[in-house]
Tab-separated table of C-alpha atoms in Angstrom:
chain	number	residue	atom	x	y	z
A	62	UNK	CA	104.489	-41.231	44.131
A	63	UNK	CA	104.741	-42.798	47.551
A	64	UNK	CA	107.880	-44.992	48.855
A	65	UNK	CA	105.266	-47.092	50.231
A	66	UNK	CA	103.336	-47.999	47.344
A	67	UNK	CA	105.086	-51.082	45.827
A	68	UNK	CA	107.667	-53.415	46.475
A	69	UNK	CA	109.476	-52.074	43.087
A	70	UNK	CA	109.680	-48.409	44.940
A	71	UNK	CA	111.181	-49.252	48.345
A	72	UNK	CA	114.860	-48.534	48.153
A	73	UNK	CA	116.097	-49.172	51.386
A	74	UNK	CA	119.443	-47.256	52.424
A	75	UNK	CA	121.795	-50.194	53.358
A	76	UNK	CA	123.199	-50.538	56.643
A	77	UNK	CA	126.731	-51.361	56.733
A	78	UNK	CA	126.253	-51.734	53.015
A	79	UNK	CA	124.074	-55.417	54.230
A	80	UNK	CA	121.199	-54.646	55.681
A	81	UNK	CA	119.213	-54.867	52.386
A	82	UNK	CA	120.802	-57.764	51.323
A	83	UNK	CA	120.019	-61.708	53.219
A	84	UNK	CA	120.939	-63.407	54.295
A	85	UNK	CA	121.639	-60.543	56.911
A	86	UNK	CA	123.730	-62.254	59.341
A	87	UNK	CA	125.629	-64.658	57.928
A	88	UNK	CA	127.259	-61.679	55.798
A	89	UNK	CA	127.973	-59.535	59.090
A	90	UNK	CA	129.661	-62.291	60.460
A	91	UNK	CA	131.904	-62.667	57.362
A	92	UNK	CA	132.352	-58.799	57.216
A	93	UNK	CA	133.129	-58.082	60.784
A	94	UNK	CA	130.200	-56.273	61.151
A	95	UNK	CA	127.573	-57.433	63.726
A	96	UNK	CA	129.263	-59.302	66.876
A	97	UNK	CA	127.248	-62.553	68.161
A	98	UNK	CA	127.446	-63.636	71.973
A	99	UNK	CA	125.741	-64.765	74.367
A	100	UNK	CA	124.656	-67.979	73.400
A	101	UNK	CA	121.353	-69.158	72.390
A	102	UNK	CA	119.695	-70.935	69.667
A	103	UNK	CA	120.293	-72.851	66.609
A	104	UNK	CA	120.957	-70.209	63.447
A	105	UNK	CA	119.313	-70.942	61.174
A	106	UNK	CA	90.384	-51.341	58.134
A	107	UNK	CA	89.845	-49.556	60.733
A	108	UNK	CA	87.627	-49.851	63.746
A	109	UNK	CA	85.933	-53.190	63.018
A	110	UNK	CA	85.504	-56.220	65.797
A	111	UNK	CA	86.593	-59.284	64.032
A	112	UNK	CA	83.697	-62.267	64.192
A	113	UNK	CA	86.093	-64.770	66.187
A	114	UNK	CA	87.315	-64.752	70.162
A	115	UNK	CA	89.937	-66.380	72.029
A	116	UNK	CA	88.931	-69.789	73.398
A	117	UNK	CA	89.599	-68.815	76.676
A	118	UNK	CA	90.915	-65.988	79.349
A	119	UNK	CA	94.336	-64.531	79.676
A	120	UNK	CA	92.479	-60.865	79.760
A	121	UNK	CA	93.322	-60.081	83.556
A	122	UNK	CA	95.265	-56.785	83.571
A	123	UNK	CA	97.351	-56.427	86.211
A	124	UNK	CA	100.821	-54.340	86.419
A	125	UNK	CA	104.250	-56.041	86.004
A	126	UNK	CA	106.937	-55.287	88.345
A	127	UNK	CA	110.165	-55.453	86.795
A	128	UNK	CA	112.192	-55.171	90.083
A	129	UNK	CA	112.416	-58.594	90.969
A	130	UNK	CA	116.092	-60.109	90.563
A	131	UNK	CA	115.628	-64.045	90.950
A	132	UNK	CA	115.586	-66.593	88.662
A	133	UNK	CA	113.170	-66.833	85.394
A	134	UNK	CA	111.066	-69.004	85.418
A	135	UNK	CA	109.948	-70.622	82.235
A	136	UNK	CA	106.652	-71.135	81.027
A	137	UNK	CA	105.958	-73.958	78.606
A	138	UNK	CA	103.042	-72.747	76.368
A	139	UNK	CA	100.030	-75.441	75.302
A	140	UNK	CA	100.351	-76.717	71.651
A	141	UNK	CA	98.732	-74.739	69.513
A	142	UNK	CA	99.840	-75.730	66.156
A	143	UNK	CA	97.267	-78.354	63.701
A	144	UNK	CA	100.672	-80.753	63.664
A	145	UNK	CA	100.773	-81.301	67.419
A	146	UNK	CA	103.987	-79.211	67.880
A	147	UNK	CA	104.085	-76.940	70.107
A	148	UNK	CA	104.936	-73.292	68.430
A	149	UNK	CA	108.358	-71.248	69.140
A	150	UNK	CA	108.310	-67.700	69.862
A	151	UNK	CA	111.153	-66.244	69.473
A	152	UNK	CA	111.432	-62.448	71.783
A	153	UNK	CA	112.708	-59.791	69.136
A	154	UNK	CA	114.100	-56.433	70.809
A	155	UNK	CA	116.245	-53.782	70.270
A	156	UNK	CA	117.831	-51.923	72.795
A	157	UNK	CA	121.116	-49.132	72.898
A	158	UNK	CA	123.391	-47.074	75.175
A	159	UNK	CA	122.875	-47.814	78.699
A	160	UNK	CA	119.805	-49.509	79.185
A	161	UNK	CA	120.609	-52.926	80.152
A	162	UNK	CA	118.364	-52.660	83.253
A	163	UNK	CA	115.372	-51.292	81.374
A	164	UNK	CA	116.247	-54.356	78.410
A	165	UNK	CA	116.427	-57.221	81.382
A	166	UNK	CA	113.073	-56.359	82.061
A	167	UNK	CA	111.609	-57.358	78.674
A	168	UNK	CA	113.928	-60.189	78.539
A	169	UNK	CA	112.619	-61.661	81.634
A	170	UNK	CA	109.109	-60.419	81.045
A	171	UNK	CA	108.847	-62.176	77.713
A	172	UNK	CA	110.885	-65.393	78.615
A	173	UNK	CA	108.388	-65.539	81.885
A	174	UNK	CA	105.461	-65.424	79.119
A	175	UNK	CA	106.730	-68.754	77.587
A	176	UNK	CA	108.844	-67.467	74.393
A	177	UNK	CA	111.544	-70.144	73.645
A	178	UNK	CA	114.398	-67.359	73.274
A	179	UNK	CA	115.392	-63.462	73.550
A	180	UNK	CA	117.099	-62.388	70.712
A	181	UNK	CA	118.769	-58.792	71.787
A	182	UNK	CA	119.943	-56.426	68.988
A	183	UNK	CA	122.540	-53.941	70.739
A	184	UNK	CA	122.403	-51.325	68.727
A	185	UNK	CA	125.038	-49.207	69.699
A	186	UNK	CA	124.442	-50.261	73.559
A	187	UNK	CA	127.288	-49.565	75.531
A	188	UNK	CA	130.376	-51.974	76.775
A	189	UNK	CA	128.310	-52.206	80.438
A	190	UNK	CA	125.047	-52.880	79.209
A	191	UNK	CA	126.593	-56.049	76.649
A	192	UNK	CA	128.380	-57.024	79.807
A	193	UNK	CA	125.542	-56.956	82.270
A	194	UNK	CA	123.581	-58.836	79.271
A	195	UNK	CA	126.039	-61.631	79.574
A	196	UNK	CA	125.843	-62.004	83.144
A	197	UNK	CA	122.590	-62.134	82.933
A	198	UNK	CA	122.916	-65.223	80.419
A	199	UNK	CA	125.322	-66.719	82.400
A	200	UNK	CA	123.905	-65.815	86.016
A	201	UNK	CA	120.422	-67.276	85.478
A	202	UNK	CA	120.876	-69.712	82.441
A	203	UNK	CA	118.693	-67.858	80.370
A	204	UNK	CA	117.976	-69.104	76.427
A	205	UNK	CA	119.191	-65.307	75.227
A	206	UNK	CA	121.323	-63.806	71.973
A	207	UNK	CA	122.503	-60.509	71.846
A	208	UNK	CA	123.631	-59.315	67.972
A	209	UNK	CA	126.050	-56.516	68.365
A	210	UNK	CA	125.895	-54.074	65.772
A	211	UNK	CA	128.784	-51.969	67.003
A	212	UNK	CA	127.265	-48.655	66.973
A	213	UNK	CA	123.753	-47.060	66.723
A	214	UNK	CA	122.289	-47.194	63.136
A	215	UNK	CA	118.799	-46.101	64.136
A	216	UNK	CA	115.885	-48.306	65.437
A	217	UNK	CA	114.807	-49.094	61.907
A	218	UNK	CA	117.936	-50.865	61.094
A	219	UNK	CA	117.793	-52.144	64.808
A	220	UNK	CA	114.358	-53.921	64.020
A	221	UNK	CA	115.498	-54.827	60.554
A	222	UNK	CA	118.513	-56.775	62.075
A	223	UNK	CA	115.899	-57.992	64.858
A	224	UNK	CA	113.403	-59.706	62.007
A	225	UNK	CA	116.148	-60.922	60.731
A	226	UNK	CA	117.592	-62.779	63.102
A	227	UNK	CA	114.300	-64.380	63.810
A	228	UNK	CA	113.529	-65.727	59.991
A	229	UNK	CA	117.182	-67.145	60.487
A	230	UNK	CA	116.358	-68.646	63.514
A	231	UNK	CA	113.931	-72.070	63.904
A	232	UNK	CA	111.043	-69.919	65.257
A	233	UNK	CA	107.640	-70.013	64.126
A	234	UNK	CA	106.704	-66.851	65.367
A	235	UNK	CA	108.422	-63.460	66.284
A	236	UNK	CA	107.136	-61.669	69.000
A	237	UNK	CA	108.514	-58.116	69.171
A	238	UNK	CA	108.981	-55.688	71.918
A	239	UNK	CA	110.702	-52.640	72.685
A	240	UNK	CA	113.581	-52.698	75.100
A	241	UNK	CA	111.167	-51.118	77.791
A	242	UNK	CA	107.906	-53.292	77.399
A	243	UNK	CA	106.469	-54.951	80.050
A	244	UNK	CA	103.478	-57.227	79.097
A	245	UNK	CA	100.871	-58.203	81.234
A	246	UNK	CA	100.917	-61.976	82.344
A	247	UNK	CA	98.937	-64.289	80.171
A	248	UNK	CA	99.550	-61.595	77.183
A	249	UNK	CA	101.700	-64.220	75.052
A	250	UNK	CA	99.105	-66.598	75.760
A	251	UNK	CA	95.886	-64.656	75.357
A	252	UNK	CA	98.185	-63.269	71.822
A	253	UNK	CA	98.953	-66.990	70.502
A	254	UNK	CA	95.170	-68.001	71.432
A	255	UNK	CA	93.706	-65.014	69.405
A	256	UNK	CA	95.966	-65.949	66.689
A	257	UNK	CA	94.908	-69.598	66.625
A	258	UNK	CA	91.422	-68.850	66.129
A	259	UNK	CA	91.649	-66.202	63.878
A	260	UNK	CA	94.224	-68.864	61.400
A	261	UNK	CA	91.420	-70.959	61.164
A	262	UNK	CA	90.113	-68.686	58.488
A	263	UNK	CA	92.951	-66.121	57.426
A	264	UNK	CA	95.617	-67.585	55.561
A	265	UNK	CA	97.737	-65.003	57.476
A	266	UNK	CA	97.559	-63.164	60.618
A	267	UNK	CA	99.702	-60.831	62.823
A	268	UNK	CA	98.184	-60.156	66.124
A	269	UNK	CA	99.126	-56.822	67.918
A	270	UNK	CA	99.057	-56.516	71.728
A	271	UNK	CA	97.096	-53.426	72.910
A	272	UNK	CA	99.755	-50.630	74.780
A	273	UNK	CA	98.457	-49.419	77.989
A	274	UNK	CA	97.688	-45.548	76.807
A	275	UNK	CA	96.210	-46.744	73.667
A	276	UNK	CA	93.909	-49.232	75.431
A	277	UNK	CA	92.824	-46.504	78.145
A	278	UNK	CA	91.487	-44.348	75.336
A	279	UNK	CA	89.409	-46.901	73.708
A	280	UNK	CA	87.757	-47.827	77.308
A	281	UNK	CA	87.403	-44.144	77.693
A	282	UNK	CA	85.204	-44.220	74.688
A	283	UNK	CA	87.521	-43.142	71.868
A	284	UNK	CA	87.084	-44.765	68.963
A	285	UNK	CA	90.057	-47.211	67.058
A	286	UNK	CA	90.135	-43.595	64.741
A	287	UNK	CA	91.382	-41.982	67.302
A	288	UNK	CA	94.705	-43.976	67.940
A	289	UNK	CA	94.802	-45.385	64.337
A	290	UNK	CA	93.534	-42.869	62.420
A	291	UNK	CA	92.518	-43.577	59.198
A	292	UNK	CA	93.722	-42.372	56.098
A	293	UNK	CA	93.996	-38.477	55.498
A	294	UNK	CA	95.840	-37.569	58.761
A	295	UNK	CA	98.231	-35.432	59.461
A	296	UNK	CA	101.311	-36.581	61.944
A	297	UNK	CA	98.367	-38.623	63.720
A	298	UNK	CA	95.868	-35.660	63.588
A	299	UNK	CA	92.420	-35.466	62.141
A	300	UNK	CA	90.782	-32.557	63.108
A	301	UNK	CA	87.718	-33.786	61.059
A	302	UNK	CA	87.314	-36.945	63.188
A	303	UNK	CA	87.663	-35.340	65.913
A	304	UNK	CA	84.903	-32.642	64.981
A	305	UNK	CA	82.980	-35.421	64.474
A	306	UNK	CA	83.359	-37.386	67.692
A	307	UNK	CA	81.600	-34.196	69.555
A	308	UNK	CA	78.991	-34.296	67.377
A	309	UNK	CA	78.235	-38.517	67.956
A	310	UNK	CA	78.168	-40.573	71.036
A	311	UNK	CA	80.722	-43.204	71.754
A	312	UNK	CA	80.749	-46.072	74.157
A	313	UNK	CA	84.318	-47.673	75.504
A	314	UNK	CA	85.580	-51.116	73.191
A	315	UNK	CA	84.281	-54.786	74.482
A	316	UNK	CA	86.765	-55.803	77.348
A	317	UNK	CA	89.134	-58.284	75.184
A	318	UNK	CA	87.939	-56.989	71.809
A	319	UNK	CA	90.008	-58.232	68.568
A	320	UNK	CA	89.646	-55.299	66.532
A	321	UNK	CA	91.051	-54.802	62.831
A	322	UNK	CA	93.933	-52.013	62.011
A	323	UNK	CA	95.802	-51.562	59.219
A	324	UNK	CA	99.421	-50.536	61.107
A	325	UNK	CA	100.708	-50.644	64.397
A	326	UNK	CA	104.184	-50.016	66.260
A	327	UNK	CA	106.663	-52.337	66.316
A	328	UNK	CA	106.400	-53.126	70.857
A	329	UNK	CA	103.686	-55.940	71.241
A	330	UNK	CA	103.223	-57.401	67.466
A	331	UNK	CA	103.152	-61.252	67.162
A	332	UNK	CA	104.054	-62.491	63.844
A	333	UNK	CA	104.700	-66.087	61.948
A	334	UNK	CA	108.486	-65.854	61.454
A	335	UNK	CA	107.350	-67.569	57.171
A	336	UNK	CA	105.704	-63.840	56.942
A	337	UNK	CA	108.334	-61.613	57.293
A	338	UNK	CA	109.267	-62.091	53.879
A	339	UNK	CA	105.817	-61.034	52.356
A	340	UNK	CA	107.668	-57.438	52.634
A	341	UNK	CA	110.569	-55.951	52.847
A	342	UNK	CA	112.613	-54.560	55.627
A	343	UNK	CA	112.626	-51.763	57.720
A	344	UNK	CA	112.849	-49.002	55.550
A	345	UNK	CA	116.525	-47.792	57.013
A	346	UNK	CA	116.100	-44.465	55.446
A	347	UNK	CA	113.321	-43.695	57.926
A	348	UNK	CA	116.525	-44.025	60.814
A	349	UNK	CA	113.952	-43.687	63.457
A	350	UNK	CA	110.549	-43.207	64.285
A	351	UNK	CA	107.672	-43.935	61.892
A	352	UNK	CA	109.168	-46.639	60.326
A	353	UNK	CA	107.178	-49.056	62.783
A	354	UNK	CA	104.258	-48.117	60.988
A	355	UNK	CA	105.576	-48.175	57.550
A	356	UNK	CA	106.239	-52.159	57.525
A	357	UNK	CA	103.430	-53.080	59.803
A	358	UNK	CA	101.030	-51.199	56.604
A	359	UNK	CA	103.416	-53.008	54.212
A	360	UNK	CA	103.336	-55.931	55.967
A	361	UNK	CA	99.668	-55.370	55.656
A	362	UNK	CA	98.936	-54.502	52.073
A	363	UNK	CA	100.998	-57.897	51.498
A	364	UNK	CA	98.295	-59.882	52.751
A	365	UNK	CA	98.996	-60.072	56.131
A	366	UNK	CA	95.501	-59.276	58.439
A	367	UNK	CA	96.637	-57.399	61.527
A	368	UNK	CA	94.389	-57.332	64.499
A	369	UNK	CA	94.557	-55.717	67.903
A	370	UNK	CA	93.548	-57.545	70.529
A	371	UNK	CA	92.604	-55.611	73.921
A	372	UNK	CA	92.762	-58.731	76.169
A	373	UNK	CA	96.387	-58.845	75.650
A	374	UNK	CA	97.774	-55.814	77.322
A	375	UNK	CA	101.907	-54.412	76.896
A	376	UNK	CA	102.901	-51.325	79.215
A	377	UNK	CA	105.883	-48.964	78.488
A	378	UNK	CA	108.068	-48.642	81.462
A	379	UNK	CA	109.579	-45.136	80.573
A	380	UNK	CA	107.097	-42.744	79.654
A	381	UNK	CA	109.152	-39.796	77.966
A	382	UNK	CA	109.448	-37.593	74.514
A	383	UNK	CA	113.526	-37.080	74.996
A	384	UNK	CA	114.978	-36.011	77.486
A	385	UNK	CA	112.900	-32.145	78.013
A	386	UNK	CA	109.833	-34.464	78.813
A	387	UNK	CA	108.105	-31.726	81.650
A	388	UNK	CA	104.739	-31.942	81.043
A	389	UNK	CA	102.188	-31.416	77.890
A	390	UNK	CA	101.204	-33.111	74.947
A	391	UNK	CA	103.045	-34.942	71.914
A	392	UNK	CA	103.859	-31.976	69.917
A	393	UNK	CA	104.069	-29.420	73.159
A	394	UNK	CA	106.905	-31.922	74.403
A	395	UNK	CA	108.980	-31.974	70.962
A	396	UNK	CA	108.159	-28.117	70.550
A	397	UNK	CA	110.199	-28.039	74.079
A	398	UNK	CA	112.891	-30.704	73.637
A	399	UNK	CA	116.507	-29.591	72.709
A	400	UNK	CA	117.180	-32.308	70.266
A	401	UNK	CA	116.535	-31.031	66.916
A	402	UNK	CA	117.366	-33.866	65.398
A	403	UNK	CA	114.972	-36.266	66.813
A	404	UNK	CA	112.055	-33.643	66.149
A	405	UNK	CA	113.336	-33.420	63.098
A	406	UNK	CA	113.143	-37.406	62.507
A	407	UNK	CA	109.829	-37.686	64.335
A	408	UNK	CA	108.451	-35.057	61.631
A	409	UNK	CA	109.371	-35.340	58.858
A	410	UNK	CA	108.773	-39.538	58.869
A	411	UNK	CA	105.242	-38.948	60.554
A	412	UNK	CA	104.554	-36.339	57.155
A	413	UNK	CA	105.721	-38.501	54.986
A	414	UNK	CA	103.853	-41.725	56.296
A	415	UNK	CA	100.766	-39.623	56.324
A	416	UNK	CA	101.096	-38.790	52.857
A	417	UNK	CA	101.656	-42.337	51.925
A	418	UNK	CA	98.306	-42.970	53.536
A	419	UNK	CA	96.574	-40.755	51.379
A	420	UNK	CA	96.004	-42.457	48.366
A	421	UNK	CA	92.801	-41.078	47.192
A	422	UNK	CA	91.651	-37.783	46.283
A	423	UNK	CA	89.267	-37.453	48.873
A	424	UNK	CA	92.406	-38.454	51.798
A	425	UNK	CA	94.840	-36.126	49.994
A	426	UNK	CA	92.497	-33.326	50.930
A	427	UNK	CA	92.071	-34.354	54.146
A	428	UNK	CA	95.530	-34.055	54.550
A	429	UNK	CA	95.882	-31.410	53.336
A	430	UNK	CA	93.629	-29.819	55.476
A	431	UNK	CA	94.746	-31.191	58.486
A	432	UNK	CA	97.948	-30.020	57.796
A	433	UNK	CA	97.439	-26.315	57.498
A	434	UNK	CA	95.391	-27.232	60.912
A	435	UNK	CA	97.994	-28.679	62.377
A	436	UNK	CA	100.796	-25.831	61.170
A	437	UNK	CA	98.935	-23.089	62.693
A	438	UNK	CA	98.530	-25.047	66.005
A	439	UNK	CA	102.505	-25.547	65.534
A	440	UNK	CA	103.171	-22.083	64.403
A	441	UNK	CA	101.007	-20.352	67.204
A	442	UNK	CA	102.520	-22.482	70.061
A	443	UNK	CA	105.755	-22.221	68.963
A	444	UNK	CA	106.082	-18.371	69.708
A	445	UNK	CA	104.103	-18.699	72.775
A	446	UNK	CA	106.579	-20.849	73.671
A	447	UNK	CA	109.510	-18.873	72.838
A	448	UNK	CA	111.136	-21.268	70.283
A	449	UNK	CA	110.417	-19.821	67.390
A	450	UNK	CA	113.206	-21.626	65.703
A	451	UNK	CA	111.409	-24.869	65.675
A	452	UNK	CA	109.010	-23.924	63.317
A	453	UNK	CA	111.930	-23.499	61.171
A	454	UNK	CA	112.477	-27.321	61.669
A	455	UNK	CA	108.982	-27.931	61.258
A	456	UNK	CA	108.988	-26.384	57.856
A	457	UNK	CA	112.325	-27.933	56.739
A	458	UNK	CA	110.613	-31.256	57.986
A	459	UNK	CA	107.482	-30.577	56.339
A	460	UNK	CA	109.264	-29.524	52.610
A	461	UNK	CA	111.937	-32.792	52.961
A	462	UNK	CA	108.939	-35.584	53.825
A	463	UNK	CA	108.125	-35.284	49.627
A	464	UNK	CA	111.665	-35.896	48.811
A	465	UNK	CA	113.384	-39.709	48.460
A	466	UNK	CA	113.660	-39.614	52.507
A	467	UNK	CA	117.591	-38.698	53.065
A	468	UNK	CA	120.258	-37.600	55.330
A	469	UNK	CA	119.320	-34.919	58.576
A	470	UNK	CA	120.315	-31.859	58.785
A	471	UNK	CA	120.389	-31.516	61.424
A	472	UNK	CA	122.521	-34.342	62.013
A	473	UNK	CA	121.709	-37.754	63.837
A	474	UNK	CA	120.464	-37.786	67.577
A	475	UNK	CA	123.496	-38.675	69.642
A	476	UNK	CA	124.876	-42.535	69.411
A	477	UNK	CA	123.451	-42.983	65.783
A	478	UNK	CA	125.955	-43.862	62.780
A	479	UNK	CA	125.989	-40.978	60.308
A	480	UNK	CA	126.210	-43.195	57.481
């Protein structure tokens, strides 16, 4: 039976023995655990357009340059809320080792876009990047918190800690990025517009900014399939849909259409702080990669309509599959990188979300079939590539995605707690 199913199933593994437990950081506080500085605030189905638009622009795409060292400006957003207040976003990222210049970025990016605060979660960053995080505070008088979690527990504890922090906070609405996201301007506008006017008849809505590949493909013609696929694929593979696409025309998505998904990643997603709770965490046992999707389809089966929205565009600043990123696709680039235990994360997650998706009969074979497609592929490129040992991962992955998700063995990509 899938993790994914029901509340009753989800077992998260705890981090620091808390992370399943609220409130989250109150309790690290007490035990020592996560480190708070920096100031700041108080604490405290696929493919369809939706019938509603934006009332007005913010769909001009043009590229953010991140280079720029002077002061942020801050943007105070239009009210937008039925009371006459005028909503609080709160940024939400998570960022480790040394990539306080890459983490800056988003901070300024998103503060720029109008969001009240940064929240930071260091996960395991390093002593220079929390310092050059503080003079950043300091420096330009910025409204930003950075939650220290001492070392590296994964990005699904990272995010965990993240949502966290925002319910605590006095935020109505989370807005989450990853540490090397650089929106387009107007994309926290265009986001709280679309969300506005799709409130007025969903009792709740999380809108999800489109990333730059994903939005390429859809103007190329692709349909939403073909970056969300639907249920029955295989680590993001449907051979069947794809067969199928050659057989039908397709024309590119409406500029700025708000179409309906069922998950997303974590980088881009705009959510009311009140419906975090309608799930539960991060699932920590995930460590990394997949997990995104796991509670955005959660978040989703809880009530909670997601929608993409196209007009409001996020780019990735570092475009890389670890660090043996020379060239190739998805799987050709993991088939080539030396860490085993990232492949081995990125896997055996993607399997077992996959399988979680397939909840009817007719799915489960789809799966299925897509997976002996997607083996071969694996199995053929992997001796053609001389690294015939990672099919030996792949299987490993493969046989431990049906199994109460556990430890690696592999062990943990480098600067992520064991434990």
């Amino acid at each position: 039976m899938s993790a994914f199913t029901t509340s009753s199933e989800y077992r998260p593994v705890p981090v620091m023995g808390l992370l399943s437990q609220r409130p989250l950081i109150s309790m690290y506080r007490r035990m020592g655990g996560m480190h708070s500085f920096c100031g700041g605030g108080p604490a405290r189905s696929g493919g369809t357009a939706v019938h509603w638009e934006p009332a007005s622009g913010g769909s001009e795409r043009r590229r953010h340059s991140d280079g720029h060292r002077d002061t942020v400006r801050i943007v105070r957003l239009s009210t937008d809320r039925r009371d006459g207040r005028t909503s609080k976003v709160a940024l939400v990222t998570v960022t480790y080792g040394d990539r306080a210049q890459l983490v800056s970025g988003t901070v300024r990016s998103g503060l720029q876009q109008g969001a009240a605060e940064a929240i930071v979660i260091a996960n395991g960053a390093s002593l220079a990047s929390l310092a050059a995080l503080e003079r950043m505070r300091l420096d330009e008088g910025l409204p930003l918190r950075v939650l220290d979690l001492g070392i590296n527990h994964g990005s699904a504890a990272g995010f965990a800690a993240g949502l966290e922090a925002a319910r605590a906070s006095d935020a109505d609405f989370a807005w989450i990025l990853d540490d090397d996201n650089r929106p387009d301007a107007g994309c926290l506008s265009r986001a709280l517009e679309t969300f506005r006017a799709g409130s007025e008849t969903e009792a709740a809505l999380a809108v999800c900014c489109v990333r730059e590949a994903d939005l390429a493909a859809l103007e190329a013609g692709a349909p939403l399939e073909a970056i969300r696929p639907r249920d029955g694929h295989f680590c993001g593979v449907d051979a069947f849909e794809r067969l199928a696409r050659r057989l039908r025309r397709s024309s590119p998505v409406a500029e700025g259409a708000v179409l309906e998904i069922e998950y997303n990643p974590y980088g881009g997603m705009l959510v009311q702080v009140e419906d975090i709770d309608r799930t539960e965490p991060p699932d920590t046992r995930f460590v990394l990669y997949s997990d995104d999707f796991d509670w955005t389809r959660r978040l989703h089966r809880a009530g909670v309509r997601l929608v993409m929205d196209t007009g409001a565009v996020v780019r990735d600043a570092v475009d890389r599959w670890g660090d043996d990123d020379d060239g190739g696709g998805y799987f050709t680039r993991m088939i080539r990188s030396r860490d085993r235990a990232r492949a081995y994360f990125a896997l055996r997650n993607s399997i077992h979300f996959s399988r979680a998706c397939a909840t009817s009969a007719g799915s489960r074979m789809r799966f299925l079939g897509n997976g002996v497609l997607v083996s071969l592929w694996l199995a053929a490129s992997s001796f053609r590539m001389g690294r015939a040992g990672f099919l030996r991962l792949y299987l490993r992955a493969w046989r431990d995605s049906r199994a109460p998700l556990g430890a690696s063995p592999y062990g943990m990509p480098g600067g992520i707690a064991a434990g």
